[in-house]
XYZ file of C-alpha atoms in Angstrom:
695
model
C -2.624 -24.708 -46.166
C -4.068 -22.067 -48.496
C -1.195 -19.650 -49.469
C -3.686 -16.820 -49.100
C -4.331 -17.773 -45.401
C -0.745 -18.052 -44.555
C -0.240 -14.460 -45.962
C -3.312 -13.060 -43.759
C -1.658 -14.773 -40.638
C 1.724 -13.279 -41.414
C 0.572 -9.633 -41.917
C -1.921 -9.934 -39.038
C 0.952 -10.934 -36.816
C 3.036 -8.303 -38.007
C 0.162 -5.702 -37.528
C -0.096 -6.998 -33.881
C 3.468 -6.782 -33.154
C 3.959 -3.294 -34.774
C 0.893 -2.105 -32.791
C 2.401 -3.230 -29.575
C 5.679 -1.325 -30.099
C 3.537 1.859 -31.081
C 1.567 1.657 -28.029
C 4.638 1.277 -25.899
C 6.640 4.240 -27.528
C 3.380 6.364 -27.180
C 3.152 5.641 -23.449
C 6.787 6.061 -22.685
C 7.797 8.970 -25.193
C 8.813 12.352 -24.082
C 8.554 14.276 -27.319
C 12.042 13.942 -28.566
C 12.283 14.548 -32.365
C 14.157 11.313 -33.186
C 11.529 9.647 -30.845
C 8.749 11.140 -32.512
C 10.020 10.097 -36.093
C 10.555 6.632 -34.805
C 7.022 6.397 -33.558
C 5.538 7.874 -36.835
C 7.788 5.263 -38.775
C 6.359 2.222 -36.515
C 2.759 3.697 -36.879
C 3.135 3.530 -40.727
C 4.493 0.048 -40.421
C 1.495 -1.019 -38.304
C -0.985 0.733 -40.870
C 0.749 -0.912 -43.825
C 0.317 -4.588 -42.365
C -3.195 -3.918 -41.465
C -4.155 -2.843 -44.713
C -2.339 -5.667 -46.522
C -4.133 -7.934 -44.111
C -7.448 -6.393 -45.062
C -6.507 -6.576 -48.731
C -5.888 -10.301 -48.520
C -9.289 -10.950 -46.937
C -10.298 -9.091 -49.142
C -12.039 -5.767 -48.142
C -12.963 -3.240 -50.829
C -10.524 -0.495 -51.211
C -8.037 -2.014 -48.876
C -5.554 -2.664 -51.803
C -5.362 0.887 -52.579
C -4.380 1.998 -48.967
C -2.014 -0.882 -48.941
C -0.291 0.391 -52.131
C -0.085 3.936 -50.598
C 1.164 2.961 -47.227
C 3.824 0.552 -49.013
C 5.714 3.638 -50.265
C 5.007 5.772 -46.901
C 6.660 3.172 -44.971
C 9.865 3.437 -46.911
C 9.453 7.355 -46.828
C 9.138 7.353 -42.983
C 12.051 4.996 -42.191
C 14.229 7.190 -44.692
C 13.298 10.298 -42.838
C 14.275 8.515 -39.658
C 17.664 7.572 -40.954
C 18.382 10.952 -42.545
C 17.964 12.593 -39.120
C 20.379 9.912 -37.552
C 23.264 11.252 -40.030
C 25.459 13.175 -37.818
C 26.384 16.858 -38.386
C 30.183 17.788 -38.857
C 31.873 18.792 -35.555
C 33.431 21.939 -37.070
C 31.401 23.206 -40.027
C 33.214 25.877 -42.337
C 33.029 29.368 -41.444
C 31.649 30.080 -44.780
C 28.788 27.668 -44.847
C 25.408 29.032 -44.987
C 23.756 25.609 -43.991
C 24.511 22.584 -42.088
C 25.622 19.902 -44.532
C 23.606 17.445 -42.669
C 20.507 19.400 -42.752
C 20.964 19.818 -46.554
C 21.505 16.162 -46.859
C 18.433 15.529 -45.070
C 16.354 17.944 -47.206
C 17.562 16.564 -50.351
C 17.340 12.899 -49.349
C 13.749 13.488 -47.983
C 12.786 15.256 -51.484
C 14.139 12.424 -53.569
C 12.328 9.692 -51.548
C 9.068 11.731 -51.508
C 9.376 12.086 -55.285
C 9.990 8.537 -55.854
C 7.171 7.375 -53.590
C 4.609 10.001 -55.195
C 5.799 8.522 -58.747
C 5.082 4.808 -57.231
C 1.676 5.787 -55.967
C 0.711 7.431 -59.149
C 1.935 4.254 -61.199
C 0.234 2.049 -58.965
C -2.989 3.377 -60.515
C -1.921 2.120 -63.848
C -2.062 -1.610 -64.445
C 0.296 -1.438 -67.508
C 2.996 0.349 -65.393
C 3.529 -2.439 -62.705
C 6.949 -2.866 -63.974
C 7.733 0.766 -63.338
C 6.274 0.490 -59.846
C 8.714 -2.376 -59.110
C 11.547 -0.153 -60.183
C 10.471 2.669 -58.095
C 10.105 0.297 -55.005
C 13.624 -0.959 -55.786
C 14.914 2.604 -55.805
C 13.496 3.294 -52.386
C 14.828 0.216 -51.421
C 18.389 1.101 -52.403
C 18.181 4.751 -51.159
C 16.902 3.429 -47.608
C 20.300 1.233 -47.540
C 22.432 4.153 -48.636
C 20.814 6.552 -45.964
C 21.303 3.579 -43.378
C 24.986 3.095 -44.407
C 25.488 6.987 -43.982
C 23.832 6.977 -40.548
C 25.825 3.958 -39.306
C 29.350 4.499 -40.746
C 29.541 8.380 -39.691
C 28.738 7.582 -36.057
C 31.062 7.017 -33.344
C 31.824 3.598 -31.684
C 29.415 4.582 -28.995
C 26.682 5.713 -31.428
C 27.190 2.574 -33.441
C 26.534 0.452 -30.622
C 23.406 2.357 -29.839
C 22.233 1.974 -33.544
C 23.404 -1.508 -34.150
C 20.022 -3.257 -33.521
C 18.065 -0.723 -35.403
C 20.512 -0.821 -38.494
C 20.303 -4.784 -38.548
C 16.542 -4.590 -38.674
C 16.287 -1.759 -41.118
C 18.783 -3.579 -43.320
C 16.978 -6.708 -43.296
C 13.623 -4.663 -44.090
C 15.296 -2.805 -47.065
C 17.263 -5.826 -48.046
C 14.167 -7.951 -48.402
C 12.387 -5.372 -50.454
C 15.287 -4.926 -52.531
C 15.340 -8.720 -53.278
C 11.653 -9.163 -53.727
C 11.427 -5.993 -56.177
C 14.491 -6.920 -58.078
C 13.004 -10.339 -58.534
C 9.862 -8.723 -59.706
C 11.725 -6.592 -62.300
C 13.366 -9.426 -63.760
C 10.011 -11.647 -64.118
C 7.559 -8.835 -64.236
C 5.466 -10.271 -61.395
C 5.910 -10.527 -57.560
C 7.262 -13.943 -56.253
C 4.077 -15.216 -54.112
C 6.252 -17.186 -51.655
C 8.258 -14.085 -51.038
C 5.130 -11.767 -50.658
C 3.583 -14.293 -48.145
C 6.907 -14.521 -46.124
C 7.035 -10.549 -46.051
C 4.583 -10.420 -43.092
C 6.173 -12.703 -40.850
C 9.704 -11.401 -41.733
C 8.344 -7.619 -40.702
C 6.966 -9.228 -37.462
C 10.404 -10.668 -36.526
C 12.074 -7.073 -36.904
C 9.962 -5.745 -33.831
C 12.290 -6.881 -31.060
C 15.455 -5.261 -32.830
C 13.569 -1.940 -33.140
C 12.444 -2.135 -29.601
C 16.023 -3.052 -28.370
C 17.472 -0.194 -30.313
C 14.984 2.385 -28.588
C 15.938 1.100 -25.336
C 19.541 1.570 -25.662
C 19.154 5.090 -27.063
C 18.529 7.159 -23.913
C 18.908 10.368 -25.901
C 15.801 9.551 -27.916
C 14.065 9.822 -24.553
C 12.012 6.642 -25.151
C 11.848 4.580 -21.844
C 10.695 1.142 -22.503
C 9.752 -0.354 -19.287
C 8.012 -3.637 -18.533
C 7.462 -5.108 -15.136
C 9.669 -8.052 -14.195
C 6.600 -10.323 -13.722
C 5.510 -9.422 -17.082
C 8.895 -10.404 -18.440
C 8.907 -13.517 -16.509
C 5.446 -14.794 -17.425
C 5.983 -13.877 -21.117
C 9.350 -15.459 -21.144
C 7.831 -18.851 -19.621
C 5.015 -18.714 -22.090
C 7.252 -18.104 -24.908
C 9.495 -21.005 -23.982
C 6.511 -23.237 -23.255
C 5.043 -22.188 -26.639
C 8.404 -23.026 -28.546
C 8.726 -26.275 -26.649
C 5.334 -27.353 -27.748
C 5.853 -26.230 -31.249
C 8.999 -28.298 -31.369
C 7.195 -31.233 -29.879
C 4.256 -30.842 -32.497
C 6.940 -30.743 -35.345
C 8.403 -33.799 -34.002
C 5.164 -35.575 -33.810
C 4.197 -34.589 -37.151
C 7.510 -36.017 -38.623
C 6.756 -39.305 -36.561
C 3.448 -39.687 -37.597
C 4.454 -39.206 -41.332
C 7.421 -41.456 -41.495
C 6.755 -43.755 -38.660
C 4.684 -46.390 -40.537
C 1.852 -48.179 -38.757
C 3.113 -47.141 -35.036
C 3.523 -43.447 -36.060
C 0.123 -42.395 -34.283
C 0.852 -44.418 -31.104
C 4.406 -42.942 -31.041
C 3.131 -39.355 -31.542
C 0.419 -39.824 -29.023
C 2.731 -40.956 -26.230
C 5.360 -38.186 -27.286
C 2.850 -35.527 -26.762
C 1.598 -37.051 -23.555
C 5.093 -37.472 -22.128
C 6.071 -33.870 -23.285
C 3.071 -32.093 -21.544
C 4.105 -33.888 -18.248
C 7.690 -32.832 -18.932
C 6.563 -29.270 -19.197
C 4.482 -29.412 -16.095
C 7.436 -30.893 -14.099
C 9.685 -28.355 -15.543
C 7.578 -25.164 -14.471
C 6.286 -26.788 -11.281
C 10.033 -26.732 -10.088
C 10.881 -23.942 -7.729
C 14.774 -24.319 -8.552
C 13.849 -23.855 -12.606
C 11.798 -20.910 -11.642
C 14.442 -19.260 -9.526
C 17.051 -19.792 -12.315
C 14.871 -18.198 -14.890
C 14.226 -15.199 -12.637
C 17.956 -14.712 -12.137
C 18.877 -15.206 -15.763
C 16.323 -12.529 -16.627
C 17.331 -10.206 -14.124
C 20.915 -10.713 -14.832
C 20.471 -10.037 -18.681
C 17.513 -7.975 -19.265
C 17.559 -5.341 -16.380
C 19.731 -2.561 -15.125
C 18.987 -3.712 -11.784
C 18.535 -7.063 -10.208
C 15.640 -6.267 -8.188
C 12.244 -4.594 -8.597
C 12.669 -2.393 -5.639
C 9.219 -1.051 -5.509
C 7.728 -4.745 -5.496
C 10.149 -5.992 -3.142
C 9.418 -3.159 -0.578
C 5.822 -3.591 -0.897
C 6.273 -7.385 -0.336
C 8.437 -6.810 2.615
C 6.191 -4.393 4.251
C 3.118 -6.742 3.657
C 5.025 -9.794 5.024
C 6.151 -8.094 8.127
C 2.968 -6.327 8.873
C 0.306 -9.131 8.174
C 0.218 -12.036 10.723
C -2.291 -13.968 12.690
C -1.401 -13.810 16.401
C -2.971 -17.146 16.881
C -0.701 -18.919 14.408
C 2.634 -19.331 15.896
C 4.091 -20.146 12.418
C 2.956 -16.587 11.631
C 4.700 -14.966 14.204
C 6.944 -11.794 13.791
C 9.977 -13.716 14.050
C 8.915 -16.075 11.380
C 7.774 -13.288 9.138
C 11.103 -11.793 9.526
C 12.893 -14.574 8.278
C 10.564 -15.158 5.412
C 10.701 -11.349 4.355
C 14.537 -11.635 4.013
C 14.560 -14.895 2.257
C 11.829 -14.235 -0.473
C 13.784 -11.760 -2.721
C 16.564 -14.077 -2.833
C 14.807 -17.172 -3.461
C 16.295 -18.554 -0.359
C 14.720 -21.856 1.175
C 14.445 -20.161 4.646
C 16.394 -19.825 7.614
C 16.429 -18.977 11.287
C 16.423 -15.926 13.488
C 18.229 -15.130 16.718
C 17.040 -12.501 19.092
C 18.591 -11.033 22.057
C 17.108 -12.273 25.257
C 19.259 -10.862 28.228
C 22.988 -11.671 27.680
C 22.734 -13.900 24.958
C 21.012 -14.420 21.557
C 18.311 -17.395 21.281
C 16.834 -18.901 18.223
C 13.229 -17.389 18.106
C 11.981 -18.901 14.925
C 12.966 -21.256 12.043
C 11.729 -21.641 8.529
C 12.700 -24.628 6.743
C 15.629 -24.846 8.959
C 16.722 -28.162 10.830
C 20.129 -27.592 12.259
C 21.145 -26.607 15.893
C 19.797 -23.631 17.627
C 22.472 -23.041 20.052
C 22.347 -19.762 22.028
C 25.195 -17.306 20.978
C 26.993 -15.127 24.030
C 26.407 -11.499 23.494
C 30.138 -11.031 23.458
C 30.658 -13.332 20.581
C 33.367 -11.898 17.875
C 30.833 -12.479 15.248
C 28.197 -10.535 16.901
C 30.787 -7.545 17.513
C 31.600 -7.821 13.776
C 27.900 -7.553 12.672
C 27.213 -4.863 15.223
C 30.164 -2.654 14.292
C 30.432 -2.993 10.619
C 26.932 -4.007 9.542
C 28.322 -6.815 7.321
C 26.080 -9.203 5.623
C 28.400 -12.246 6.216
C 28.746 -14.877 3.433
C 29.435 -18.225 5.136
C 30.845 -19.615 2.089
C 33.386 -16.829 1.536
C 34.293 -16.859 5.003
C 35.201 -20.440 4.891
C 37.440 -19.890 1.579
C 38.891 -16.399 2.603
C 39.252 -16.468 6.110
C 42.024 -13.570 5.872
C 39.214 -11.162 4.681
C 37.478 -11.527 7.937
C 40.630 -11.069 9.951
C 40.533 -14.703 11.264
C 37.025 -14.415 12.659
C 35.591 -17.716 13.982
C 31.867 -18.247 13.728
C 29.968 -20.039 16.358
C 30.846 -23.756 16.034
C 27.163 -24.574 15.424
C 26.563 -22.042 12.834
C 29.928 -22.371 10.799
C 29.528 -26.195 10.629
C 26.102 -25.903 8.808
C 26.550 -26.867 5.077
C 23.302 -25.051 3.999
C 24.232 -21.758 5.920
C 24.638 -19.053 3.157
C 24.361 -15.594 4.668
C 24.168 -14.005 8.089
C 22.178 -10.684 8.114
C 22.396 -8.296 11.105
C 19.152 -6.786 12.551
C 20.107 -3.325 13.710
C 18.100 -0.809 15.100
C 20.205 2.426 15.432
C 23.575 1.084 17.129
C 21.534 -1.814 18.867
C 22.185 -5.143 17.548
C 18.536 -6.799 18.054
C 19.368 -10.138 16.479
C 20.574 -11.801 13.294
C 19.221 -13.660 10.668
C 21.101 -16.806 8.954
C 19.556 -17.569 5.391
C 19.884 -20.948 3.839
C 21.182 -21.414 -0.008
C 18.884 -20.303 -2.621
C 17.159 -22.395 -5.006
C 19.287 -21.127 -7.769
C 22.929 -19.898 -7.651
C 23.097 -16.300 -6.798
C 26.153 -14.040 -6.621
C 26.321 -12.034 -3.478
C 27.282 -8.426 -4.955
C 26.804 -5.024 -3.716
C 23.166 -5.068 -4.780
C 22.222 -8.154 -2.850
C 24.012 -6.692 0.115
C 22.369 -3.300 0.108
C 18.957 -4.967 -0.423
C 19.554 -7.035 2.763
C 20.733 -4.186 4.684
C 17.739 -2.155 3.950
C 15.331 -4.892 4.556
C 17.089 -5.818 7.498
C 16.709 -2.462 9.162
C 13.085 -2.451 8.354
C 12.478 -5.830 9.877
C 14.579 -4.727 13.062
C 12.204 -1.692 13.254
C 9.255 -3.991 13.508
C 11.027 -6.129 16.260
C 11.998 -3.096 18.155
C 8.504 -1.768 18.105
C 7.042 -5.196 19.329
C 9.592 -5.399 21.963
C 8.898 -1.892 23.254
C 5.212 -2.623 23.074
C 5.722 -5.665 25.378
C 7.906 -3.581 27.724
C 5.178 -0.959 27.980
C 2.319 -3.492 28.669
C 4.584 -5.250 31.237
C 5.342 -1.770 32.775
C 1.497 -0.903 32.819
C 0.651 -4.258 34.504
C 3.269 -3.553 37.365
C 1.730 -0.039 37.479
C -1.421 -1.221 37.942
C -0.421 -3.830 40.447
C 1.512 -1.222 42.318
C -1.623 1.171 42.290
C -3.924 -1.494 43.510
C -1.459 -2.549 46.289
C -1.284 1.097 47.327
C -5.143 1.264 47.670
C -5.053 -2.173 49.578
C -2.425 -1.007 51.966
C -4.469 2.170 52.480
C -7.552 0.212 53.326
C -5.444 -2.022 55.651
C -4.139 1.367 57.335
C -7.876 2.077 58.005
C -8.646 -1.378 59.442
C -5.673 -1.214 61.651
C -6.900 2.129 62.774
C -10.107 0.738 63.873
C -8.231 -2.117 65.771
C -6.228 0.322 67.451
C -9.242 2.386 68.425
C -11.046 -0.759 69.817
C -7.839 -1.868 71.774
C -7.452 1.621 73.369
C -11.105 1.607 74.524
C -10.915 -2.184 75.599
C -8.868 -1.051 78.913
C -11.799 0.780 80.003
C -14.885 -1.143 78.819
C -13.527 -4.677 78.746
C -16.097 -5.623 81.272
C -18.997 -4.233 79.372
C -21.084 -6.748 77.607
C -22.296 -4.411 75.171
C -18.612 -3.257 74.295
C -17.514 -7.053 73.943
C -20.380 -7.637 71.549
C -19.383 -4.799 69.600
C -15.687 -5.705 69.664
C -16.659 -9.193 68.295
C -18.474 -7.610 65.426
C -15.629 -5.112 64.779
C -13.273 -8.016 64.592
C -15.415 -10.174 62.411
C -15.983 -7.059 60.105
C -12.345 -6.350 59.901
C -11.544 -9.918 59.144
C -14.026 -10.024 56.306
C -12.643 -6.888 54.915
C -9.103 -8.124 55.006
C -10.165 -11.402 53.277
C -12.034 -9.292 50.488
C -8.710 -7.116 50.182
C -6.579 -10.356 49.870
C -8.778 -11.849 47.104
C -8.716 -8.618 45.210
C -4.834 -8.637 45.591
C -4.860 -12.139 43.990
C -7.282 -11.160 41.194
C -6.133 -7.813 40.257
C -6.874 -4.238 40.583
C -10.702 -4.524 39.778
C -13.051 -6.414 42.283
C -14.127 -10.030 41.233
C -17.697 -9.467 41.496
C -19.623 -7.226 39.085
C -21.379 -4.021 40.509
C -24.843 -4.625 41.831
C -27.832 -2.398 43.194
C -26.949 -1.165 46.705
C -29.554 0.526 48.613
C -28.235 4.127 49.176
C -29.252 4.488 53.000
C -27.888 1.203 53.928
C -24.521 2.195 52.348
C -24.368 5.323 54.380
C -25.344 3.356 57.587
C -22.735 0.838 57.151
C -20.040 3.349 56.406
C -21.006 5.325 59.501
C -21.054 2.096 61.548
C -17.686 1.152 60.211
C -16.352 4.358 61.563
C -18.237 3.918 65.134
C -16.122 5.735 67.843
C -15.183 8.869 65.864
C -15.792 12.259 67.439
C -17.794 14.055 66.468
C -20.244 11.524 65.216
C -21.706 12.419 61.770
C -25.421 13.325 61.545
C -27.196 11.192 58.809
C -29.994 12.794 56.962
C -31.560 10.754 54.025
C -34.020 12.408 51.970
C -37.474 10.616 51.306
C -36.654 10.996 47.498
C -33.841 8.497 47.901
C -35.045 6.538 50.963
C -35.441 3.324 48.743
C -33.270 4.170 46.007
C -30.118 2.138 44.939
C -27.023 2.812 42.969
C -24.987 0.175 41.031
C -21.892 -0.378 42.952
C -19.702 -2.844 45.165
C -21.149 -2.334 48.562
C -18.005 -2.584 50.573
C -16.098 -0.242 48.133
C -18.820 2.344 48.140
C -18.856 2.205 52.044
C -15.108 2.679 52.188
C -15.349 5.690 49.929
C -18.112 7.313 52.249
C -16.366 6.284 55.458
C -13.067 7.614 54.205
C -14.923 11.059 53.514
C -16.463 10.914 56.835
C -13.229 10.205 58.674
C -11.389 13.129 56.778
C -14.138 15.374 57.743
C -13.644 14.331 61.555
C -10.133 14.677 61.446
C -10.680 18.276 59.927
C -13.261 19.403 62.316
C -11.990 18.271 65.650
C -13.709 16.574 68.635
C -15.857 19.714 68.990
C -16.790 20.088 65.284
C -19.810 18.952 63.392
C -20.417 16.516 60.430
C -23.498 16.191 58.378
C -24.078 13.436 55.613
C -26.939 14.165 53.425
C -28.514 11.760 50.871
C -30.929 13.308 48.214
C -31.832 13.241 44.578
C -30.942 15.371 41.793
C -32.820 14.302 38.523
C -31.808 10.534 37.680
C -28.639 10.906 40.094
C -28.236 10.353 43.823
C -26.099 12.905 45.745
C -24.263 12.155 48.974
C -22.944 15.155 50.683
C -20.321 15.065 53.344
C -20.088 18.391 55.179
C -18.020 19.687 58.054
C -17.202 23.136 59.546
C -13.624 22.430 59.763
C -10.531 24.367 58.720
C -11.306 23.882 55.044
C -8.895 23.882 52.097
C -7.717 26.557 49.481
C -8.368 26.732 46.154
C -4.644 25.778 45.061
C -4.645 22.872 47.552
C -7.796 21.525 45.915
C -6.410 21.885 42.417
C -2.798 20.665 42.699
C -2.703 18.470 45.746
C -6.178 17.096 46.936
C -6.387 14.071 44.274
C -2.817 13.878 43.682
C -1.695 10.338 44.998
C 0.832 9.812 47.760
C 0.621 13.586 48.801
C -0.801 13.875 52.389
C -0.916 16.683 55.204
C -1.297 13.785 57.729
C 1.729 12.474 59.792
C 0.823 9.045 58.981
C -1.168 9.313 55.918
C -0.451 7.698 52.535
C -2.285 10.506 50.376
C -4.291 7.784 48.486
C -7.797 7.641 49.994
C -9.280 10.607 48.359
C -7.643 9.798 44.998
C -9.073 6.144 45.192
C -12.553 7.598 46.258
C -12.633 9.722 43.056
C -11.228 7.123 40.803
C -13.881 4.603 42.097
C -16.786 7.003 41.791
C -15.635 7.784 38.122
C -15.495 4.024 37.720
C -19.196 3.809 38.467
C -20.021 6.626 35.804
C -20.386 9.227 38.579
C -18.414 12.140 39.925
C -16.827 13.565 43.180
C -16.931 17.187 43.567
C -15.629 19.471 46.306
C -16.343 22.818 47.755
C -14.116 24.516 50.437
C -12.911 27.578 51.684
C -10.163 28.197 54.698
C -11.606 28.401 57.867
C -15.265 27.827 56.624
C -15.292 23.975 56.180
C -15.625 21.475 53.401
C -18.295 19.766 51.287
C -17.621 16.577 49.442
C -20.482 15.696 46.856
C -20.674 12.221 45.476
C -22.794 12.063 42.214
C -23.877 8.611 41.359
C -26.491 7.284 38.618
C -29.651 5.656 40.137
C -30.164 2.217 39.177
C -33.277 0.361 37.808
C -36.737 1.495 38.611
C -35.440 4.353 40.897
C -34.580 6.338 37.629
C -38.101 6.236 36.318
C -39.688 7.174 39.545
C -40.765 10.938 40.128
C -38.810 13.059 42.586
C -40.367 12.680 45.962
C -42.318 9.532 45.110
């Protein structure tokens, strides 16, 4: 390969590496003076590598910038090292200036003077030998400053500066060797010069590690775990392929006639091996564990894990049994630890039953609620390590696990699902793909995640109980309505039986009695059908002639005293409303019966039907004892409150609810001693809405 091309690649690589470090420091820097000096030195280093790359291309004027930056980079690193030289702990009382500050000023002045001389000599071709000498002096000065900064520090400070010291020792040492050689032979060694770009690129990780160690510089180098994982995997794959390529080149060069064949087979097999390597879940898990253990302060990225936990618990398809909440709970707790899966037991009455499994094929026996293991989980909130329990029984105070669980070879951890003091269940996790030590961080993560999962389980259970309670409430409410209707039917039969003693020989009474019994039977069958089907009627609302509904309601209350006066205005004589005829008749009939009971046998009842815009109005008026405003407001429509000796207090409430269900309204006007007017307002149906009033 062309040496100049090698040099271009090397310095370009160095420019990219130093630019990346500069960008990272720029984003994370908080303005500390040492941090700013480090950032300035890294920036000059990048500019020098870029200018040298352009000079090799060549680009006009780039070599001048490269020569200037060559000296400035040394001055920048020397300035950083001078600032890192510690001040004496107890300076002399007569000292007028900090010795460290004086050393910095003098050292920086010397380095700047030498750099300025080097830059000036660089313009004179005949003075290249003096230029090499000046560059050598700068390298020596840099090593001296490095020695002072490192040697005068404490052990803790040396640990923090170790990688920076190694990097700068390598940088100035390389320059010293290269320029010393140039002084001897009056020219730069091309091989050394080409290798210089690659050498400077290799120093970037050392500077980055040192910056991360020195928290006092306020440089927070942060890289996401996913980025580190993928970058490490990519680097490993690249190094592997590079080694394979080198082996293939050697085989091809020295393998004779079969060299190319063996090379092709080697490359093919190597690619297959690489794919198998990275397709292995166990390999990926081991890599994550290694990176978390050796490159991060904490094993887990808690922000990522918490987002994943919330997403796993909240996103599920109700139609997919494998995505039910218990399955999601197992997956949510297994994912951060690379566990293969597990099973969850949830409380059902007086025992805990297996509710879901993920890659678990062991026994699913029910665990009694008084089992000692459950008492331990509930009282101490322990994350129980099954392997530790087997080897250190004394730590668990002789605890015996349920036989089916303790005998599982793949059982790893038992995690309690606690909601406050209540143990909703527990999760048994299988062994992870890569060995993982169960330390305080693993236990704390599982406890927090398990409490979050328990809150979801608790909410789901509360919602199910609420739905069930509402179903019972609906059924009880519907039953009360049915019982109320049955009471009215029984009252009709009772009235008929009472009159039968006097009119049993009357053919008209007999015919009316048979019709009444048939009507009661039909209505009771309808009530039974409604009781089986639910609170709402089976059929849908249909147009009901208003006049016919009023007549049917009055006929069903035949024998009442006083008899109601029916007045149907011509505007609604042929009008209809959407309703269930039998229920609408029961509502009107209930109001008629209440009016009769309030008025007494000598009272007066009037039922008026008329139109008001697009609404039909049915008014049931009586001249009975009336009601107070307080009674209307607080008791009239309140269920199970009645002023009658045998009343249930449900009829008026049911009437109002049904009228509202039809999109109407039930109003009442009353005053004590002056009577009452109930007004049913219902929207007209179909063509009746478009007919003008009085048509």
